[in-house]
C-alpha positions as a printed Julia matrix, in Angstrom:
81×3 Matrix{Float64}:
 -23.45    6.27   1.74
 -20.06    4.93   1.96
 -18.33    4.01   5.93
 -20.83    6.32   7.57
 -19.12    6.89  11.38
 -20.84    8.61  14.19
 -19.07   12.13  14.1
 -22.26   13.69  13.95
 -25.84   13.97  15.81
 -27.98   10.43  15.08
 -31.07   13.08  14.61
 -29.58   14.93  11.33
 -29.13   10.97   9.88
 -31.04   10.12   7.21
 -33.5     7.05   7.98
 -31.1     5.54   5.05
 -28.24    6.56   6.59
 -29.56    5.25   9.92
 -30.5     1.74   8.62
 -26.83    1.79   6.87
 -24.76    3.15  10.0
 -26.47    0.16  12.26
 -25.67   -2.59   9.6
 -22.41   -1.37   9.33
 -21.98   -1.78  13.24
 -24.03   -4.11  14.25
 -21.73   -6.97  13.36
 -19.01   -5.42  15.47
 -20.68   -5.37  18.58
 -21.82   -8.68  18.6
 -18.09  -10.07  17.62
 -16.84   -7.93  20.33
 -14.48   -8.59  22.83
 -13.19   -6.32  26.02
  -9.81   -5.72  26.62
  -9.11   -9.1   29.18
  -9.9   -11.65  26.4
  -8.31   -9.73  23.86
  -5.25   -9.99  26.32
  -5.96  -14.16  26.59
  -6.79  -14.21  22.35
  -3.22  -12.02  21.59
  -1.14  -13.11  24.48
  -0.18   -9.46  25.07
  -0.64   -7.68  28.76
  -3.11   -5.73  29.5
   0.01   -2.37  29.5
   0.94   -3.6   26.16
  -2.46   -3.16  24.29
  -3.34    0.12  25.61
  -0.45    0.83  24.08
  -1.45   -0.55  20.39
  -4.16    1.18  21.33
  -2.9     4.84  21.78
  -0.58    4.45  18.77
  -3.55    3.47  16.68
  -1.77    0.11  15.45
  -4.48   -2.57  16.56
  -7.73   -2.32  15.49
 -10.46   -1.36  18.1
 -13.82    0.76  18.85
 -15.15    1.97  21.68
 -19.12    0.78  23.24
 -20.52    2.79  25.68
 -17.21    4.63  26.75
 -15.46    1.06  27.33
 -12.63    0.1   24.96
 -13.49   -3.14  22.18
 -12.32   -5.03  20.24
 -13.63   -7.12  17.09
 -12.58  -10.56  17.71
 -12.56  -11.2   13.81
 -10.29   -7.73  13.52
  -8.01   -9.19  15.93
  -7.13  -12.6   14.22
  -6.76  -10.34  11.06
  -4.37   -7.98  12.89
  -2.37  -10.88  14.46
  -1.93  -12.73  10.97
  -1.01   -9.58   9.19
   1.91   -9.42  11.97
């Protein structure tokens, strides 16, 4: 039960698998961060991290059809720059 992701129906999810999927999330959401204050943490425009975004080179998730990002993620992504 390795980096379970949400690609298919919760209801065919083991109650393991379940359990494992919300740890593996959980932290995420409650580090998260929308896309304004990632603009004040990065310094980049709002234009510019859409575009990170759509080439897949900053790290983010989406909650409830609205784009986030992990704050922790973030600092990693801008020191690995």
């Amino acid at each position: 039960m390795e980096n379970l992701t949400l690609n298919r129906p919760l209801a065919t999810l083991s109650v393991a698998d379940f359990l494992e999927l919300i740890e593996q999330h959980s932290g995420k959401l409650l580090d998260s961060i929308d896309l304004q204050e990632c603009c004040k943490l990065t310094g980049y425009t709002e234009k510019s991290l859409r575009t990170f975004v759509f080439n897949g080179t900053v790290p983010h998730f989406k909650s409830r059809g609205r784009l986030r990002f992990s704050r922790k993620e973030i600092l990693e992504w801008l020191n690995e720059k």
